[in-house]
Amino acid sequence: MKKQAMIKKSFQAAFPYTIPIFAGFWFLGLTYGIYMNVSGFPFLYPMVMSFIIYGGSLEFVAVSLLLGAFNPLQAFIMTLMIQARHLFYGIAMLDKYKGTGWKKPYLIFGMCDESFSINYTATIPKEVDSGWFMFFVTVLNHFYWVFGATLGGLLGSFIRFNTEGLEFVMTAMFVVIFLEQWLKEDKHHSAFIGIVSSILCLILWGPDHFMIPTMLLILFLLTLLRKPLEQTGGLSTS
Amino acid sequence: MSLAEQIIIISICVLGTILTRFLPFLIFSSKKPTPAYVQYLGKALPSAIFGMLVIYCLKDIRIFKGSHGIPELLSIIFVCILHLWKRQMLVSIAGGTILYMLLIQFVF
């Protein structure tokens, strides 16, 4: 009984954090499902793909991979390029996912941008089990995404909606998460490095190819500044 | 593309994604202590990552075309003001999104 109460509490603590993601994911998932539908794929495709790939931008790219000539090597390289940022998330979550038992493989499988950001920054109440909290965040987000994608695949081009601009909900969420992280730390070297590297690489490489150079530049600068950063205590405490 | 070929392409997307998500956990198992450099990265990276994700969301803005990124800029400023004032995640996100929708549907 005690365990059940704890699980329930964890759910109640996790759910509010996922509300903005619900708003973003059903909409983006819907867009993806519609895109699959008008590209000639039955709803089972977006349903299954959103469930087992579970990575928004890759799933959009996968549509063109499926429509083009059969090229497994190209698909593999594209996947690694688009998904490489997860390597960073994994490094950041090594400690937090420790001791989560059977939930751990699923937590890692479902570690999309949004689940990672919430699980990393959320202030989890003391009476709540952090493993269950992170589990519910991950499950709920996964569910919203599959739900949106399936609905879009089913309804296809029949729906018309005036939700222009709703996709900004994801931008707003990342701005809030960035700001929360900013408020938590005394020094902001790393935050500056992230923003400046991204803008610089975006200008140099353009919107479709800037992520890998950005990640390498961030890694390079953080490695270069390791000594001063560790000495001045410019690292977040969470 | 045949069904078998489609399944292969989708499987590659799945495996590649799983690889990028699991690799750090496989390399740095919880049995051995994590190298100090990786521990440092684990602490130093997140702020940079969140900055990178904000820019990633804004990557398709064209400064010299269309609305010049003004609705995005105004909405982000609004999100920050709301958040510093109320410190309520949902209020800040909802407020910023509503302002953005109003701006691009009625103003720009």
mmCIF file of C-alpha atoms in Angstrom:
data_model
loop_
_atom_site.group_PDB
_atom_site.id
_atom_site.type_symbol
_atom_site.label_atom_id
_atom_site.label_comp_id
_atom_site.label_asym_id
_atom_site.label_seq_id
_atom_site.Cartn_x
_atom_site.Cartn_y
_atom_site.Cartn_z
ATOM 1 C CA MET A 1 0.000 0.000 0.000
ATOM 2 C CA LYS A 2 2.831 2.343 0.917
ATOM 3 C CA LYS A 3 4.557 1.715 -2.391
ATOM 4 C CA GLN A 4 1.352 2.393 -4.323
ATOM 5 C CA ALA A 5 0.889 5.696 -2.537
ATOM 6 C CA MET A 6 4.465 6.644 -3.379
ATOM 7 C CA ILE A 7 3.982 5.773 -7.061
ATOM 8 C CA LYS A 8 0.801 7.823 -7.123
ATOM 9 C CA LYS A 9 2.608 10.785 -5.567
ATOM 10 C CA SER A 10 5.395 10.504 -8.131
ATOM 11 C CA PHE A 11 2.822 10.612 -10.920
ATOM 12 C CA GLN A 12 1.133 13.651 -9.412
ATOM 13 C CA ALA A 13 4.483 15.417 -9.158
ATOM 14 C CA ALA A 14 5.549 14.489 -12.697
ATOM 15 C CA PHE A 15 2.347 15.242 -14.587
ATOM 16 C CA PRO A 16 2.353 19.082 -14.340
ATOM 17 C CA TYR A 17 5.857 19.204 -15.801
ATOM 18 C CA THR A 18 4.639 17.372 -18.891
ATOM 19 C CA ILE A 19 1.661 19.660 -19.649
ATOM 20 C CA PRO A 20 3.623 22.000 -21.988
ATOM 21 C CA ILE A 21 4.986 18.931 -23.708
ATOM 22 C CA PHE A 22 1.472 17.608 -24.142
ATOM 23 C CA ALA A 23 0.602 20.886 -25.887
ATOM 24 C CA GLY A 24 3.686 20.676 -28.086
ATOM 25 C CA PHE A 25 3.749 16.967 -28.816
ATOM 26 C CA TRP A 26 0.180 16.257 -29.809
ATOM 27 C CA PHE A 27 0.496 19.147 -32.222
ATOM 28 C CA LEU A 28 3.914 18.247 -33.639
ATOM 29 C CA GLY A 29 2.977 14.550 -33.644
ATOM 30 C CA LEU A 30 -0.216 15.419 -35.481
ATOM 31 C CA THR A 31 1.778 17.395 -38.064
ATOM 32 C CA TYR A 32 4.093 14.419 -38.496
ATOM 33 C CA GLY A 33 1.183 11.975 -38.844
ATOM 34 C CA ILE A 34 -0.476 14.217 -41.447
ATOM 35 C CA TYR A 35 2.818 14.507 -43.329
ATOM 36 C CA MET A 36 3.123 10.704 -43.398
ATOM 37 C CA ASN A 37 -0.496 10.407 -44.483
ATOM 38 C CA VAL A 38 -0.205 12.830 -47.392
ATOM 39 C CA SER A 39 3.099 11.137 -48.356
ATOM 40 C CA GLY A 40 1.085 7.965 -48.919
ATOM 41 C CA PHE A 41 1.743 5.942 -45.757
ATOM 42 C CA PRO A 42 -1.109 4.300 -43.796
ATOM 43 C CA PHE A 43 -1.522 5.363 -40.139
ATOM 44 C CA LEU A 44 0.290 2.257 -38.894
ATOM 45 C CA TYR A 45 3.574 3.779 -40.109
ATOM 46 C CA PRO A 46 3.500 6.974 -38.035
ATOM 47 C CA MET A 47 2.051 4.994 -35.113
ATOM 48 C CA VAL A 48 4.797 2.365 -35.071
ATOM 49 C CA MET A 49 7.617 4.736 -36.063
ATOM 50 C CA SER A 50 6.745 7.337 -33.434
ATOM 51 C CA PHE A 51 6.691 4.532 -30.874
ATOM 52 C CA ILE A 52 9.961 2.772 -31.735
ATOM 53 C CA ILE A 53 12.136 5.599 -33.152
ATOM 54 C CA TYR A 54 10.764 8.247 -30.790
ATOM 55 C CA GLY A 55 12.823 11.153 -32.080
ATOM 56 C CA GLY A 56 10.883 13.982 -33.693
ATOM 57 C CA SER A 57 13.286 15.473 -36.211
ATOM 58 C CA LEU A 58 14.583 12.078 -37.363
ATOM 59 C CA GLU A 59 11.050 10.857 -37.978
ATOM 60 C CA PHE A 60 10.391 13.760 -40.330
ATOM 61 C CA VAL A 61 13.636 13.005 -42.169
ATOM 62 C CA ALA A 62 12.744 9.296 -42.250
ATOM 63 C CA VAL A 63 9.784 10.127 -44.492
ATOM 64 C CA SER A 64 12.147 11.294 -47.240
ATOM 65 C CA LEU A 65 14.469 8.340 -46.557
ATOM 66 C CA LEU A 66 11.528 5.979 -47.141
ATOM 67 C CA LEU A 67 10.422 7.809 -50.280
ATOM 68 C CA GLY A 68 13.914 7.933 -51.817
ATOM 69 C CA ALA A 69 16.098 5.145 -53.175
ATOM 70 C CA PHE A 70 17.016 2.323 -50.769
ATOM 71 C CA ASN A 71 20.250 3.455 -49.098
ATOM 72 C CA PRO A 72 20.856 1.947 -45.635
ATOM 73 C CA LEU A 73 24.285 3.552 -45.162
ATOM 74 C CA GLN A 74 22.934 7.028 -45.854
ATOM 75 C CA ALA A 75 20.064 6.340 -43.427
ATOM 76 C CA PHE A 76 22.537 5.289 -40.736
ATOM 77 C CA ILE A 77 24.771 8.351 -41.174
ATOM 78 C CA MET A 78 21.752 10.692 -41.201
ATOM 79 C CA THR A 79 20.468 9.059 -38.008
ATOM 80 C CA LEU A 80 23.785 9.478 -36.197
ATOM 81 C CA MET A 81 24.123 13.107 -37.328
ATOM 82 C CA ILE A 82 20.628 14.073 -36.212
ATOM 83 C CA GLN A 83 20.722 12.116 -32.962
ATOM 84 C CA ALA A 84 24.322 12.797 -31.873
ATOM 85 C CA ARG A 85 23.184 15.315 -29.245
ATOM 86 C CA HIS A 86 21.836 12.419 -27.160
ATOM 87 C CA LEU A 87 25.457 11.519 -26.380
ATOM 88 C CA PHE A 88 25.616 14.764 -24.380
ATOM 89 C CA TYR A 89 22.361 13.974 -22.589
ATOM 90 C CA GLY A 90 23.677 10.554 -21.615
ATOM 91 C CA ILE A 91 26.857 12.029 -20.149
ATOM 92 C CA ALA A 92 24.774 14.505 -18.132
ATOM 93 C CA MET A 93 22.367 11.812 -16.884
ATOM 94 C CA LEU A 94 24.938 9.153 -15.879
ATOM 95 C CA ASP A 95 24.403 9.928 -12.186
ATOM 96 C CA LYS A 96 20.704 10.759 -12.188
ATOM 97 C CA TYR A 97 19.668 7.502 -13.862
ATOM 98 C CA LYS A 98 21.818 5.466 -11.474
ATOM 99 C CA GLY A 99 19.903 3.113 -9.208
ATOM 100 C CA THR A 100 16.646 3.290 -11.138
ATOM 101 C CA GLY A 101 16.604 -0.497 -11.596
ATOM 102 C CA TRP A 102 14.375 -1.978 -14.317
ATOM 103 C CA LYS A 103 13.259 1.506 -15.329
ATOM 104 C CA LYS A 104 16.737 2.493 -16.456
ATOM 105 C CA PRO A 105 16.727 0.955 -19.984
ATOM 106 C CA TYR A 106 13.375 2.591 -20.700
ATOM 107 C CA LEU A 107 14.511 5.959 -19.264
ATOM 108 C CA ILE A 108 17.481 5.874 -21.647
ATOM 109 C CA PHE A 109 15.404 4.670 -24.601
ATOM 110 C CA GLY A 110 12.904 7.492 -24.082
ATOM 111 C CA MET A 111 15.487 10.238 -23.473
ATOM 112 C CA CYS A 112 14.304 12.775 -26.045
ATOM 113 C CA ASP A 113 15.196 16.503 -25.786
ATOM 114 C CA GLU A 114 12.143 17.228 -23.661
ATOM 115 C CA SER A 115 12.337 14.274 -21.260
ATOM 116 C CA PHE A 116 16.039 14.889 -20.737
ATOM 117 C CA SER A 117 15.522 18.614 -20.073
ATOM 118 C CA ILE A 118 12.776 18.017 -17.528
ATOM 119 C CA ASN A 119 14.442 15.099 -15.789
ATOM 120 C CA TYR A 120 17.680 17.032 -15.526
ATOM 121 C CA THR A 121 16.251 20.339 -14.222
ATOM 122 C CA ALA A 122 13.072 19.418 -12.305
ATOM 123 C CA THR A 123 13.167 19.922 -8.566
ATOM 124 C CA ILE A 124 11.802 16.581 -7.432
ATOM 125 C CA PRO A 125 10.042 16.776 -4.042
ATOM 126 C CA LYS A 126 11.737 14.815 -1.232
ATOM 127 C CA GLU A 127 8.806 12.495 -0.555
ATOM 128 C CA VAL A 128 8.728 11.464 -4.216
ATOM 129 C CA ASP A 129 10.836 8.651 -5.672
ATOM 130 C CA SER A 130 13.004 10.215 -8.383
ATOM 131 C CA GLY A 131 13.103 6.993 -10.422
ATOM 132 C CA TRP A 132 9.312 6.875 -10.669
ATOM 133 C CA PHE A 133 9.130 10.627 -11.268
ATOM 134 C CA MET A 134 11.503 10.420 -14.242
ATOM 135 C CA PHE A 135 9.751 7.270 -15.438
ATOM 136 C CA PHE A 136 6.368 9.022 -15.540
ATOM 137 C CA VAL A 137 7.822 12.087 -17.292
ATOM 138 C CA THR A 138 9.271 9.771 -19.949
ATOM 139 C CA VAL A 139 6.151 7.605 -20.339
ATOM 140 C CA LEU A 140 3.779 10.562 -20.551
ATOM 141 C CA ASN A 141 5.893 12.357 -23.166
ATOM 142 C CA HIS A 142 6.230 9.149 -25.183
ATOM 143 C CA PHE A 143 2.477 8.637 -25.022
ATOM 144 C CA TYR A 144 1.671 12.221 -26.133
ATOM 145 C CA TRP A 145 3.944 11.856 -29.135
ATOM 146 C CA VAL A 146 2.553 8.487 -30.296
ATOM 147 C CA PHE A 147 -0.992 9.721 -29.684
ATOM 148 C CA GLY A 148 -0.457 12.824 -31.841
ATOM 149 C CA ALA A 149 1.300 10.923 -34.623
ATOM 150 C CA THR A 150 -1.394 8.224 -34.774
ATOM 151 C CA LEU A 151 -4.195 10.777 -34.777
ATOM 152 C CA GLY A 152 -2.501 12.717 -37.573
ATOM 153 C CA GLY A 153 -2.008 9.519 -39.567
ATOM 154 C CA LEU A 154 -5.692 8.631 -39.175
ATOM 155 C CA LEU A 155 -7.207 12.028 -39.871
ATOM 156 C CA GLY A 156 -4.658 13.051 -42.478
ATOM 157 C CA SER A 157 -5.496 16.011 -44.609
ATOM 158 C CA PHE A 158 -9.120 16.173 -43.408
ATOM 159 C CA ILE A 159 -8.358 18.425 -40.510
ATOM 160 C CA ARG A 160 -8.072 22.148 -40.732
ATOM 161 C CA PHE A 161 -7.072 24.082 -37.701
ATOM 162 C CA ASN A 162 -6.012 27.559 -36.878
ATOM 163 C CA THR A 163 -3.194 26.707 -34.537
ATOM 164 C CA GLU A 164 -0.594 28.698 -36.434
ATOM 165 C CA GLY A 165 2.229 29.430 -34.016
ATOM 166 C CA LEU A 166 1.404 26.709 -31.481
ATOM 167 C CA GLU A 167 4.759 25.085 -32.218
ATOM 168 C CA PHE A 168 6.321 27.982 -30.288
ATOM 169 C CA VAL A 169 5.336 26.142 -27.101
ATOM 170 C CA MET A 170 8.508 24.034 -27.436
ATOM 171 C CA THR A 171 10.712 27.122 -27.871
ATOM 172 C CA ALA A 172 9.070 28.751 -24.845
ATOM 173 C CA MET A 173 9.701 25.601 -22.812
ATOM 174 C CA PHE A 174 13.386 25.462 -23.676
ATOM 175 C CA VAL A 175 13.726 29.179 -22.894
ATOM 176 C CA VAL A 176 12.212 28.556 -19.443
ATOM 177 C CA ILE A 177 14.467 25.558 -18.844
ATOM 178 C CA PHE A 178 17.507 27.579 -19.942
ATOM 179 C CA LEU A 179 16.472 30.406 -17.598
ATOM 180 C CA GLU A 180 15.885 28.026 -14.667
ATOM 181 C CA GLN A 181 19.341 26.553 -15.174
ATOM 182 C CA TRP A 182 20.763 30.085 -15.421
ATOM 183 C CA LEU A 183 19.159 31.093 -12.115
ATOM 184 C CA LYS A 184 20.554 27.983 -10.416
ATOM 185 C CA GLU A 185 24.207 28.718 -11.207
ATOM 186 C CA ASP A 186 26.539 31.471 -10.031
ATOM 187 C CA LYS A 187 28.631 31.715 -13.170
ATOM 188 C CA HIS A 188 27.345 31.448 -16.697
ATOM 189 C CA HIS A 189 30.350 30.443 -18.780
ATOM 190 C CA SER A 190 28.811 27.220 -20.029
ATOM 191 C CA ALA A 191 25.509 28.890 -20.940
ATOM 192 C CA PHE A 192 27.377 31.559 -22.899
ATOM 193 C CA ILE A 193 29.497 28.937 -24.621
ATOM 194 C CA GLY A 194 26.332 27.084 -25.679
ATOM 195 C CA ILE A 195 24.574 30.163 -27.066
ATOM 196 C CA VAL A 196 27.589 31.711 -28.786
ATOM 197 C CA SER A 197 28.835 28.424 -30.325
ATOM 198 C CA SER A 198 25.350 27.637 -31.670
ATOM 199 C CA ILE A 199 24.846 31.078 -33.221
ATOM 200 C CA LEU A 200 28.339 31.098 -34.715
ATOM 201 C CA CYS A 201 27.952 27.628 -36.258
ATOM 202 C CA LEU A 202 24.415 28.437 -37.429
ATOM 203 C CA ILE A 203 25.790 31.434 -39.358
ATOM 204 C CA LEU A 204 28.690 29.416 -40.778
ATOM 205 C CA TRP A 205 26.958 26.115 -41.628
ATOM 206 C CA GLY A 206 23.276 27.026 -41.958
ATOM 207 C CA PRO A 207 20.201 25.543 -40.242
ATOM 208 C CA ASP A 208 20.571 21.985 -41.602
ATOM 209 C CA HIS A 209 24.213 21.283 -40.796
ATOM 210 C CA PHE A 210 25.181 23.323 -37.750
ATOM 211 C CA MET A 211 24.527 20.890 -34.902
ATOM 212 C CA ILE A 212 27.618 18.661 -35.228
ATOM 213 C CA PRO A 213 30.056 21.613 -35.528
ATOM 214 C CA THR A 214 28.256 23.263 -32.583
ATOM 215 C CA MET A 215 28.677 20.177 -30.403
ATOM 216 C CA LEU A 216 32.349 19.861 -31.298
ATOM 217 C CA LEU A 217 32.949 23.559 -30.579
ATOM 218 C CA ILE A 218 31.174 23.312 -27.194
ATOM 219 C CA LEU A 219 33.215 20.235 -26.316
ATOM 220 C CA PHE A 220 36.422 21.974 -27.387
ATOM 221 C CA LEU A 221 35.744 25.166 -25.416
ATOM 222 C CA LEU A 222 34.628 23.334 -22.269
ATOM 223 C CA THR A 223 37.749 21.159 -22.430
ATOM 224 C CA LEU A 224 39.951 24.221 -22.945
ATOM 225 C CA LEU A 225 38.342 26.042 -20.007
ATOM 226 C CA ARG A 226 38.210 23.050 -17.673
ATOM 227 C CA LYS A 227 40.819 24.297 -15.176
ATOM 228 C CA PRO A 228 39.484 27.856 -14.771
ATOM 229 C CA LEU A 229 35.856 26.634 -14.711
ATOM 230 C CA GLU A 230 36.529 24.057 -12.006
ATOM 231 C CA GLN A 231 38.562 26.517 -9.967
ATOM 232 C CA THR A 232 36.124 29.411 -10.060
ATOM 233 C CA GLY A 233 33.233 27.046 -9.315
ATOM 234 C CA GLY A 234 31.335 28.115 -12.398
ATOM 235 C CA LEU A 235 29.484 24.816 -12.521
ATOM 236 C CA SER A 236 25.880 24.214 -11.628
ATOM 237 C CA THR A 237 25.303 22.442 -8.371
ATOM 238 C CA SER A 238 22.380 20.286 -9.407
ATOM 239 C CA MET B 1 10.866 0.560 -51.923
ATOM 240 C CA SER B 2 9.599 -2.872 -50.888
ATOM 241 C CA LEU B 3 8.158 -3.536 -47.443
ATOM 242 C CA ALA B 4 11.339 -5.408 -46.449
ATOM 243 C CA GLU B 5 13.472 -2.429 -47.502
ATOM 244 C CA GLN B 6 11.226 -0.065 -45.558
ATOM 245 C CA ILE B 7 11.591 -2.234 -42.468
ATOM 246 C CA ILE B 8 15.382 -2.163 -42.849
ATOM 247 C CA ILE B 9 15.452 1.657 -43.127
ATOM 248 C CA ILE B 10 13.156 2.082 -40.107
ATOM 249 C CA SER B 11 15.238 -0.421 -38.097
ATOM 250 C CA ILE B 12 18.384 1.538 -38.904
ATOM 251 C CA CYS B 13 16.733 4.739 -37.617
ATOM 252 C CA VAL B 14 15.714 2.885 -34.440
ATOM 253 C CA LEU B 15 19.142 1.299 -33.879
ATOM 254 C CA GLY B 16 21.056 4.529 -34.596
ATOM 255 C CA THR B 17 18.875 6.439 -32.130
ATOM 256 C CA ILE B 18 19.228 3.769 -29.453
ATOM 257 C CA LEU B 19 22.992 3.765 -30.015
ATOM 258 C CA THR B 20 23.315 7.534 -29.379
ATOM 259 C CA ARG B 21 21.132 7.309 -26.263
ATOM 260 C CA PHE B 22 22.755 4.239 -24.700
ATOM 261 C CA LEU B 23 26.422 4.687 -25.624
ATOM 262 C CA PRO B 24 27.507 6.869 -22.645
ATOM 263 C CA PHE B 25 25.807 4.453 -20.230
ATOM 264 C CA LEU B 26 27.495 1.455 -21.854
ATOM 265 C CA ILE B 27 30.965 3.031 -21.880
ATOM 266 C CA PHE B 28 30.779 4.397 -18.331
ATOM 267 C CA SER B 29 29.176 1.536 -16.446
ATOM 268 C CA SER B 30 28.113 2.142 -12.881
ATOM 269 C CA LYS B 31 30.554 -0.512 -11.655
ATOM 270 C CA LYS B 32 33.688 1.469 -12.468
ATOM 271 C CA PRO B 33 34.145 5.082 -11.344
ATOM 272 C CA THR B 34 33.466 7.587 -14.134
ATOM 273 C CA PRO B 35 36.646 9.410 -15.300
ATOM 274 C CA ALA B 36 37.005 12.896 -13.800
ATOM 275 C CA TYR B 37 36.905 14.533 -17.245
ATOM 276 C CA VAL B 38 33.538 12.930 -18.035
ATOM 277 C CA GLN B 39 32.194 13.887 -14.605
ATOM 278 C CA TYR B 40 33.265 17.452 -15.347
ATOM 279 C CA LEU B 41 31.506 17.334 -18.736
ATOM 280 C CA GLY B 42 28.382 15.946 -17.062
ATOM 281 C CA LYS B 43 28.270 19.052 -14.878
ATOM 282 C CA ALA B 44 29.470 21.632 -17.396
ATOM 283 C CA LEU B 45 27.533 20.492 -20.472
ATOM 284 C CA PRO B 46 23.861 20.978 -19.489
ATOM 285 C CA SER B 47 23.875 24.806 -19.459
ATOM 286 C CA ALA B 48 25.532 24.793 -22.883
ATOM 287 C CA ILE B 49 23.053 22.153 -24.126
ATOM 288 C CA PHE B 50 20.025 24.190 -23.033
ATOM 289 C CA GLY B 51 21.491 27.236 -24.811
ATOM 290 C CA MET B 52 22.033 25.084 -27.887
ATOM 291 C CA LEU B 53 18.437 23.779 -27.760
ATOM 292 C CA VAL B 54 17.043 27.331 -27.621
ATOM 293 C CA ILE B 55 19.034 28.273 -30.734
ATOM 294 C CA TYR B 56 18.020 24.963 -32.344
ATOM 295 C CA CYS B 57 14.357 25.948 -31.942
ATOM 296 C CA LEU B 58 15.082 29.303 -33.617
ATOM 297 C CA LYS B 59 17.281 27.965 -36.415
ATOM 298 C CA ASP B 60 14.802 28.568 -39.234
ATOM 299 C CA ILE B 61 14.320 32.274 -38.531
ATOM 300 C CA ARG B 62 15.484 34.498 -41.368
ATOM 301 C CA ILE B 63 16.703 37.828 -40.006
ATOM 302 C CA PHE B 64 16.509 39.571 -43.374
ATOM 303 C CA LYS B 65 13.222 38.100 -44.577
ATOM 304 C CA GLY B 66 9.572 37.909 -43.536
ATOM 305 C CA SER B 67 8.999 39.092 -40.000
ATOM 306 C CA HIS B 68 12.764 39.239 -39.267
ATOM 307 C CA GLY B 69 12.402 37.114 -36.140
ATOM 308 C CA ILE B 70 10.670 39.983 -34.316
ATOM 309 C CA PRO B 71 7.668 37.926 -33.061
ATOM 310 C CA GLU B 72 10.074 35.297 -31.723
ATOM 311 C CA LEU B 73 12.236 37.910 -30.001
ATOM 312 C CA LEU B 74 9.250 39.692 -28.414
ATOM 313 C CA SER B 75 7.727 36.403 -27.241
ATOM 314 C CA ILE B 76 11.007 35.194 -25.735
ATOM 315 C CA ILE B 77 11.428 38.480 -23.852
ATOM 316 C CA PHE B 78 7.855 38.079 -22.613
ATOM 317 C CA VAL B 79 8.546 34.492 -21.485
ATOM 318 C CA CYS B 80 11.597 35.692 -19.520
ATOM 319 C CA ILE B 81 9.729 38.594 -17.876
ATOM 320 C CA LEU B 82 6.816 36.324 -16.908
ATOM 321 C CA HIS B 83 9.179 33.699 -15.567
ATOM 322 C CA LEU B 84 11.314 36.090 -13.524
ATOM 323 C CA TRP B 85 8.142 37.639 -12.132
ATOM 324 C CA LYS B 86 6.030 34.578 -11.267
ATOM 325 C CA ARG B 87 8.547 31.714 -11.545
ATOM 326 C CA GLN B 88 5.697 29.462 -12.716
ATOM 327 C CA MET B 89 6.830 27.280 -15.603
ATOM 328 C CA LEU B 90 3.346 26.727 -17.058
ATOM 329 C CA VAL B 91 2.361 30.415 -16.826
ATOM 330 C CA SER B 92 5.551 31.523 -18.602
ATOM 331 C CA ILE B 93 5.228 28.944 -21.375
ATOM 332 C CA ALA B 94 1.506 29.499 -21.952
ATOM 333 C CA GLY B 95 1.876 33.296 -21.866
ATOM 334 C CA GLY B 96 4.726 33.313 -24.360
ATOM 335 C CA THR B 97 2.982 30.899 -26.718
ATOM 336 C CA ILE B 98 -0.293 32.855 -26.678
ATOM 337 C CA LEU B 99 1.556 36.113 -27.379
ATOM 338 C CA TYR B 100 3.429 34.459 -30.259
ATOM 339 C CA MET B 101 0.223 33.080 -31.782
ATOM 340 C CA LEU B 102 -1.466 36.471 -31.549
ATOM 341 C CA LEU B 103 1.568 38.207 -33.062
ATOM 342 C CA ILE B 104 1.923 35.964 -36.093
ATOM 343 C CA GLN B 105 -1.808 35.583 -36.730
ATOM 344 C CA PHE B 106 -2.844 39.206 -36.356
ATOM 345 C CA VAL B 107 0.175 41.515 -36.388
ATOM 346 C CA PHE B 108 2.860 40.090 -38.665
#
